[in-house]
Coordinates of C-alpha atoms in Angstrom, one line a residue:
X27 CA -40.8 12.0 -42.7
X28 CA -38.0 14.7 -42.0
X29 CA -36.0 14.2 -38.9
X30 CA -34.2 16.7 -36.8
X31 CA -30.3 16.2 -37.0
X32 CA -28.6 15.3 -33.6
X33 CA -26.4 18.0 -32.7
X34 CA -22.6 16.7 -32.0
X35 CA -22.7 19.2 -29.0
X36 CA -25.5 17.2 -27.2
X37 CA -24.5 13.8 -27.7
X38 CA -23.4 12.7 -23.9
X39 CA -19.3 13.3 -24.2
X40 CA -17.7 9.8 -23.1
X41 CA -16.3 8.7 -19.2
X42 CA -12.6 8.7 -18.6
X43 CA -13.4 5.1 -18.4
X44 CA -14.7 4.6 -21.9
X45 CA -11.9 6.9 -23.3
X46 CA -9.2 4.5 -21.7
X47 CA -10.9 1.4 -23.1
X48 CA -11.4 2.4 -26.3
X49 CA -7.2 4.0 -26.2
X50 CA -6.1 0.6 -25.2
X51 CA -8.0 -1.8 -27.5
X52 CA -6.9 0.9 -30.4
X53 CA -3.3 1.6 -29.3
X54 CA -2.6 0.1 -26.1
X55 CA -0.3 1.3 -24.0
X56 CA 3.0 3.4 -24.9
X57 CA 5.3 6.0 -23.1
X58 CA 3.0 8.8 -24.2
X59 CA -0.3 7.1 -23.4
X60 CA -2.1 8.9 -20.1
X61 CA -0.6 8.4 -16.7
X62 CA -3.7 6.6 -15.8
X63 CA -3.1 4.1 -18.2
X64 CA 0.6 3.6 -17.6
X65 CA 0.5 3.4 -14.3
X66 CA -1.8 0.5 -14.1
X67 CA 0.5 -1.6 -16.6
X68 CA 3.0 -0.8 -14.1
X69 CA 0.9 -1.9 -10.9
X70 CA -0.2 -5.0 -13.0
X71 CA 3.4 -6.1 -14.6
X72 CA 5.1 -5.6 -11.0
X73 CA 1.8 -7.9 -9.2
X74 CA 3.1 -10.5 -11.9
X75 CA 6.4 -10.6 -10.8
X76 CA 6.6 -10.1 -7.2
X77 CA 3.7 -13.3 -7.1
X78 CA 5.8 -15.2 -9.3
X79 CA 8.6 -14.8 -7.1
X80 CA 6.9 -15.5 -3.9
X81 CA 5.9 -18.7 -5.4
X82 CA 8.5 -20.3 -5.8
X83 CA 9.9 -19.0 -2.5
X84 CA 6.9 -20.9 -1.0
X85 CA 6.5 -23.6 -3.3
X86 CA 2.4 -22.9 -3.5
X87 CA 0.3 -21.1 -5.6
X88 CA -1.5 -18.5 -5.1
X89 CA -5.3 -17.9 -5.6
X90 CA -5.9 -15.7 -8.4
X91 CA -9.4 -13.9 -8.6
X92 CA -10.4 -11.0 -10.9
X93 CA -13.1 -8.6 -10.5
X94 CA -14.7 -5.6 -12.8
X95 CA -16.6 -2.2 -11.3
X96 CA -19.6 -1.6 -13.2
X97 CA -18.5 2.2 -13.4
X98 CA -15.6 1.0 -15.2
X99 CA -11.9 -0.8 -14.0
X100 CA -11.9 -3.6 -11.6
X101 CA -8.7 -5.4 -10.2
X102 CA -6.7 -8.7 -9.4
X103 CA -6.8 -10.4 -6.1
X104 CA -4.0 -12.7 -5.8
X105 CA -4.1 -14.6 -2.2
X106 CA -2.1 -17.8 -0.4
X107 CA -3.1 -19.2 2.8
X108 CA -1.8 -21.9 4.7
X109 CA 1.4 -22.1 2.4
X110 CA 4.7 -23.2 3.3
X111 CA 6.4 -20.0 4.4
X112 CA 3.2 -17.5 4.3
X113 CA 0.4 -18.3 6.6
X114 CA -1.5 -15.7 4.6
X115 CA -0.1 -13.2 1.5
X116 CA -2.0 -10.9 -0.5
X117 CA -1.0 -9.4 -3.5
X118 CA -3.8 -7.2 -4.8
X119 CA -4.2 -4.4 -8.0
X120 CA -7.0 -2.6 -8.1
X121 CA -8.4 0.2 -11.2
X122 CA -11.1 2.0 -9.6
X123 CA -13.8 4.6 -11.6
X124 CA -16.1 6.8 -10.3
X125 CA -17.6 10.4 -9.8
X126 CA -16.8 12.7 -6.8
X127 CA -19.6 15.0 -5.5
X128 CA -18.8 18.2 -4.1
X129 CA -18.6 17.6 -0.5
X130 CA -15.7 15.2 -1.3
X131 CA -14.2 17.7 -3.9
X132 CA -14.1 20.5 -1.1
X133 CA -12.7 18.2 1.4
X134 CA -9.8 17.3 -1.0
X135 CA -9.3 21.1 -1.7
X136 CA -7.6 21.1 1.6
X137 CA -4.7 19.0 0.1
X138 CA -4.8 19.7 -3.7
X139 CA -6.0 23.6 -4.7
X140 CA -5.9 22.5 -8.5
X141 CA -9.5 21.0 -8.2
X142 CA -12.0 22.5 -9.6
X143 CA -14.1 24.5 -6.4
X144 CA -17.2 25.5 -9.1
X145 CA -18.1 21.9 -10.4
X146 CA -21.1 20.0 -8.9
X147 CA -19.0 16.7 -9.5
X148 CA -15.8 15.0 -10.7
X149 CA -14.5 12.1 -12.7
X150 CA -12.1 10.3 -10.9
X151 CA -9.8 7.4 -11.5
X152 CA -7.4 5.1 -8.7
X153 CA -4.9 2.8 -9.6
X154 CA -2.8 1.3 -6.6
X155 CA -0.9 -2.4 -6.0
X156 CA -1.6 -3.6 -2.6
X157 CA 0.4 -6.6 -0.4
X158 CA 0.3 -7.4 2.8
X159 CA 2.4 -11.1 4.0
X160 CA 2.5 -12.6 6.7
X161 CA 5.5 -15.3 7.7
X162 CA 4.5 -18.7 9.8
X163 CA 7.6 -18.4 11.5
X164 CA 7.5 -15.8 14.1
X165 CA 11.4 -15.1 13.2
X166 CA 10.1 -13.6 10.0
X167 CA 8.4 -10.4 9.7
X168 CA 5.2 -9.5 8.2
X169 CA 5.8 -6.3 5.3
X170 CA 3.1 -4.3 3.8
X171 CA 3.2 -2.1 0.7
X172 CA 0.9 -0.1 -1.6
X173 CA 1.4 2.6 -4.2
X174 CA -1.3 4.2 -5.5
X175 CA -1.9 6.8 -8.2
X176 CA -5.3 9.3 -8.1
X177 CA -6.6 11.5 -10.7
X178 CA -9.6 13.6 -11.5
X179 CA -10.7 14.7 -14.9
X180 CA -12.0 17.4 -16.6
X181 CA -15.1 17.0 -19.0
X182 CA -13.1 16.6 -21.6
X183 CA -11.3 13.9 -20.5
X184 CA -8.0 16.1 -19.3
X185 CA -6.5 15.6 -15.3
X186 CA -8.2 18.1 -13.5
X187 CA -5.5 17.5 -10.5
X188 CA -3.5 14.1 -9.4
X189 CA -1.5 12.8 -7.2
X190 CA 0.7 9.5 -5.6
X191 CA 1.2 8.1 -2.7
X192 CA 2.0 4.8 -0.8
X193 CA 5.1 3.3 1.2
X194 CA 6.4 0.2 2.5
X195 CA 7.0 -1.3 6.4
X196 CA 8.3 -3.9 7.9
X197 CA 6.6 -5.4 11.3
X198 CA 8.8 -7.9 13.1
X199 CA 7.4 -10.1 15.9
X200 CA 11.5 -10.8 17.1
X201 CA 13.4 -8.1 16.0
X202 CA 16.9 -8.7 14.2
X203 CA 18.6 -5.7 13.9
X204 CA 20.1 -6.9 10.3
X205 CA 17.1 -7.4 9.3
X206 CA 15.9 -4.1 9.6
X207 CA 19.1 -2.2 8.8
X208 CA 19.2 -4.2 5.4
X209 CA 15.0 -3.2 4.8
X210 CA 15.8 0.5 5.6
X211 CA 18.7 0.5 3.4
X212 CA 17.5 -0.6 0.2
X213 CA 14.2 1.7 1.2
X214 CA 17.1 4.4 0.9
X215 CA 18.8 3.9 -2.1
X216 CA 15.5 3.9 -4.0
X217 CA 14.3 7.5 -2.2
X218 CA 18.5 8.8 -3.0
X219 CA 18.2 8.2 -6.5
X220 CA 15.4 10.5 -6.6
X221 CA 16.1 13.1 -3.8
X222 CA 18.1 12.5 -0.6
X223 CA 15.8 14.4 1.9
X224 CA 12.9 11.8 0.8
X225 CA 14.4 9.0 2.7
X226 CA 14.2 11.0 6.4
X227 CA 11.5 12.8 5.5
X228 CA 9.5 9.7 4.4
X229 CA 10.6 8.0 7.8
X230 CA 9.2 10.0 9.7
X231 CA 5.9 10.0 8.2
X232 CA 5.8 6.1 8.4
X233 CA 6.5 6.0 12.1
X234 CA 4.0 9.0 12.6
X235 CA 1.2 7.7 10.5
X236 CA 1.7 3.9 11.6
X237 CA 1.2 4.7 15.3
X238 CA -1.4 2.2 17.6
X239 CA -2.3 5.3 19.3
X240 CA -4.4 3.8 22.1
X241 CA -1.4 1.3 22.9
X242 CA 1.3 4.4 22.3
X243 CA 3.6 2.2 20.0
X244 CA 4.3 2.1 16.4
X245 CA 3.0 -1.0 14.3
X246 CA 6.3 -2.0 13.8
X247 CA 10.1 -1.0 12.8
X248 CA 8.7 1.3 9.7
X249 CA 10.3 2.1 6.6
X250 CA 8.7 5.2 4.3
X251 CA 5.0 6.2 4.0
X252 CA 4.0 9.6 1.9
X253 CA 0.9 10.6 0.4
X254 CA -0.8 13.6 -1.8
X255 CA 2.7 14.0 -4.1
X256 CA 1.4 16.2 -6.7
X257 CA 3.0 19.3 -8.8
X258 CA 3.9 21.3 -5.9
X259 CA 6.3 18.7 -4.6
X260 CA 7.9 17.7 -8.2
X261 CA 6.5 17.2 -11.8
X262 CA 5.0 14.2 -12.8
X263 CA 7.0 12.2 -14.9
X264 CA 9.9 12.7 -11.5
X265 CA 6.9 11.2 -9.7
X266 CA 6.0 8.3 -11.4
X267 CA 10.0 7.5 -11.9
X268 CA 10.8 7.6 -7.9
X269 CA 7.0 5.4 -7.4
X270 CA 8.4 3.2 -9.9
X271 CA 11.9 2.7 -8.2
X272 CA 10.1 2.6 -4.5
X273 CA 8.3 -0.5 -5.6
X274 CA 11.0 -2.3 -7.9
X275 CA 13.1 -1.7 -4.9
X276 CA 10.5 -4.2 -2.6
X277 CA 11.8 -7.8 -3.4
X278 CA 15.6 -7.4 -2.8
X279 CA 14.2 -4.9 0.6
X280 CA 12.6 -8.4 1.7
X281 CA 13.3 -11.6 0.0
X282 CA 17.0 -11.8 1.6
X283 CA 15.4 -11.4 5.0
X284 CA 12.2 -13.7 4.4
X285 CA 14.9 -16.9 3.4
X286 CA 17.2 -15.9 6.1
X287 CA 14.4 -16.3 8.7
X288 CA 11.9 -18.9 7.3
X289 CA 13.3 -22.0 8.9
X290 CA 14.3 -20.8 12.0
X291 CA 13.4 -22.9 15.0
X292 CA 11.2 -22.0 17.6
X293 CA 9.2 -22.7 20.3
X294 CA 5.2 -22.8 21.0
X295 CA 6.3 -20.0 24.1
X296 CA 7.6 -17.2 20.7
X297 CA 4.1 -18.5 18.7
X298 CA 2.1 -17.1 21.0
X299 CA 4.5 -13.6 21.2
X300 CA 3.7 -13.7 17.2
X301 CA -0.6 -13.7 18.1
X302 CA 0.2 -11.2 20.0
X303 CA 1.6 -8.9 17.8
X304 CA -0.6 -9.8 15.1
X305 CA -3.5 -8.4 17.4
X306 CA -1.7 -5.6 17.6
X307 CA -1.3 -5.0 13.5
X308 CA -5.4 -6.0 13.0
X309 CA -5.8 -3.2 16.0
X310 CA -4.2 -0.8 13.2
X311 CA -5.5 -1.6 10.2
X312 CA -9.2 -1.9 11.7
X313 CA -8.8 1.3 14.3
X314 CA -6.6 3.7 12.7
X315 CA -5.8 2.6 8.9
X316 CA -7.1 5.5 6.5
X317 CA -7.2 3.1 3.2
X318 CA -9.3 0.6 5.3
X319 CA -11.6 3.0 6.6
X320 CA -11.9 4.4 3.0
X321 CA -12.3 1.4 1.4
X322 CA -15.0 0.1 3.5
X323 CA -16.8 3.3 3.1
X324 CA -16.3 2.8 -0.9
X325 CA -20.2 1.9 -3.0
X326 CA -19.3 -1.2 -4.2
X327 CA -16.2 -2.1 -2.4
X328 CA -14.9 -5.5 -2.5
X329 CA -14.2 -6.4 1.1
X330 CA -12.8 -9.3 0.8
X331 CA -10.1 -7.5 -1.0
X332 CA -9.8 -4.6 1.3
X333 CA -9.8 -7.4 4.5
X334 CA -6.7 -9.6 2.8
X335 CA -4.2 -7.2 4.6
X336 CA -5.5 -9.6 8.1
X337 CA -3.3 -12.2 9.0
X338 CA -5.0 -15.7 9.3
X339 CA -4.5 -16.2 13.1
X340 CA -4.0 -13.5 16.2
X341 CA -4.5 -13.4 19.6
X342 CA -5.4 -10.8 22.5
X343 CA -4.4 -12.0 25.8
X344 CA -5.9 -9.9 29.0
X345 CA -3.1 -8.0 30.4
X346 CA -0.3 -9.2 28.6
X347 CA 3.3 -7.9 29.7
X348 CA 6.6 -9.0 28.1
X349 CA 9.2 -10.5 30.6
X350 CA 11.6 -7.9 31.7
X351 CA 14.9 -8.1 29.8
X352 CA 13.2 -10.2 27.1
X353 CA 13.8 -10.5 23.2
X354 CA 9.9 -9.2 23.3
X355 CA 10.7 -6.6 25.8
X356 CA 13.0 -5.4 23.7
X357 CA 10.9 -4.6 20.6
X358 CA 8.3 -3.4 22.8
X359 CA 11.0 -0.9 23.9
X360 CA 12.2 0.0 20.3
X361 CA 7.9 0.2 19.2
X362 CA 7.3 3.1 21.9
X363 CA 10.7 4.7 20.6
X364 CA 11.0 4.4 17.1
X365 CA 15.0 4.2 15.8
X366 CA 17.0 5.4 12.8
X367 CA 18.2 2.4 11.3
X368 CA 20.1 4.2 8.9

């Protein structure tokens, strides 16, 4: 019996998530390979350092969990509770897949005009490193970082339009004012070797964007936030090189100031001060945080991944007030007015 040849042009042409898998088991990963790909080698080789070096900072280990997407990527969840320094850290990498339907595609228009208005739907891909640690000792502040990369694809494969984002903070239950001059500064030297109006620029959008609205106060002493960097801010490759630097630049921003403050003494009276605040940071990150609200809202989200940014213990006390002329008055003040450290 004769059959009818398959035409080439009707076979199904492959996801941006088969076309990735197949370039890594073939080639791997190289200078030239696609953005996508390098920059999840990136996210990945920095999560392997900056947990090996909080390790042996806190002399445990952390849990390590990995996790696939049936659409295609997956991630690593690497978490410590109860440890010696960190009463809870979470280090997380996450490669997401998916399509984008047109609602979503018009709503990102707003931002990025190189998508595609006459398509019914979008490949996309996601690639960010997430941490969020918090101290037991309420003389050590809790940081929180993510970079994050986002792409959509043509049907052949090519970026239809990207972009980066991400930042870094630093949230202080007692503030030390070393401690957040030294932060700040070593924020700044990464944003100067890439352009010297980031550093300002990117400040300001921190202590905009991390703003407890309903308690008018910032979540903590900042440090830089940006999002939607595509081709109309600089080209790629300058993009991925200043992302790169932002997030080498974490450990010497916070190691120094984590050992200075780890075995400080204090008393049950400053505990409490720390629930407090902590309150305060889950009041963000559940009210007001954009990636929380967007990854909750995610098909197929892993929450326990998206909820390791909590700390392990917090408090709300009816009516709390800080004693006037207090250490915690005093970072009260400074939250309501943020300062250039600087």
């Amino acid at each position: 019996m004769a059959t009818t040849p398959v035409d080439p042009e009707r076979l199904e042409a492959p996801t941006i998530a088969e076309r990735d898998t197949l370039q890594k088991r073939e080639s791997g990963i190289t200078s030239t390979s696609p953005m996508r790909l390098r920059m999840e080698s990136f996210i990945q080789t920095q999560q392997t350092a900056i947990v090996g070096a909080l390790q042996e900072l806190d002399g445990s280990q952390f849990r390590t969990d990995t996790w696939t997407r049936p659409n295609g990527g997956g991630g690593i969840s690497c978490v410590l509770q109860d440890g010696h320094v960190f009463e809870k850290a979470g280090v997380n990498t996450s490669i997401v897949y998916g399509t984008l339907p047109r609602p979503a595609i018009e709503k990102m228009r707003v931002n990025h005009k190189a998508l595609d208005p006459d398509v019914e739907s979008l490949e996309f891909f996601a690639a960010g490193l997430s941490m969020v640690l918090h101290p037991h000792n309420p003389m050590a502040p809790t940081v929180h970082l993510n970079y994050r990369y986002f792409e959509t694809a043509n049907a052949d494969g090519s970026p239809n339009a990207w972009w980066f984002g991400g930042g870094t903070d630093l949230t202080p239950s007692y503030l030390f004012d070393e401690d957040a001059i030294h932060f700040h500064r070593t924020v700044k030297d990464a944003c100067d070797k890439h352009d010297r109006a980031y550093y300002p620029r990117f400040k300001r959008w921190c202590d905009t964007y991390f703003s407890v609205k309903h308690r008018h106060e910032t979540r903590g002493v900042g440090g830089i936030f940006f999002d939607d960097l595509d081709e109309t801010e600089k080209d790629r490759e300058n993009l991925f090189a200043f992302v790169q630097d932002c997030l080498l630049s974490f450990l010497p921003s916070y190691l120094p100031i984590v050992e200075r403050r780890k075995d400080m003494p204090f008393s049950q009276k400053e505990k409490e001060w720390q629930q407090v605040r902590r309150g305060r940071y889950v009041e963000f990150n559940l009210v007001h945080d954009r990636g929380t609200s967007f990854g909750l809202n995610t098909p197929g989200a892993r929450v326990e991944s998206i909820l390791m940014s909590l700390p392990l213990t917090a408090k709300w006390v009816y009516m709390h007030e800080p004693e006037r002329g207090s250490r915690e008055e005093r970072l009260v003040s400074v939250l309501k007015e943020p300062r250039e450290w600087v």
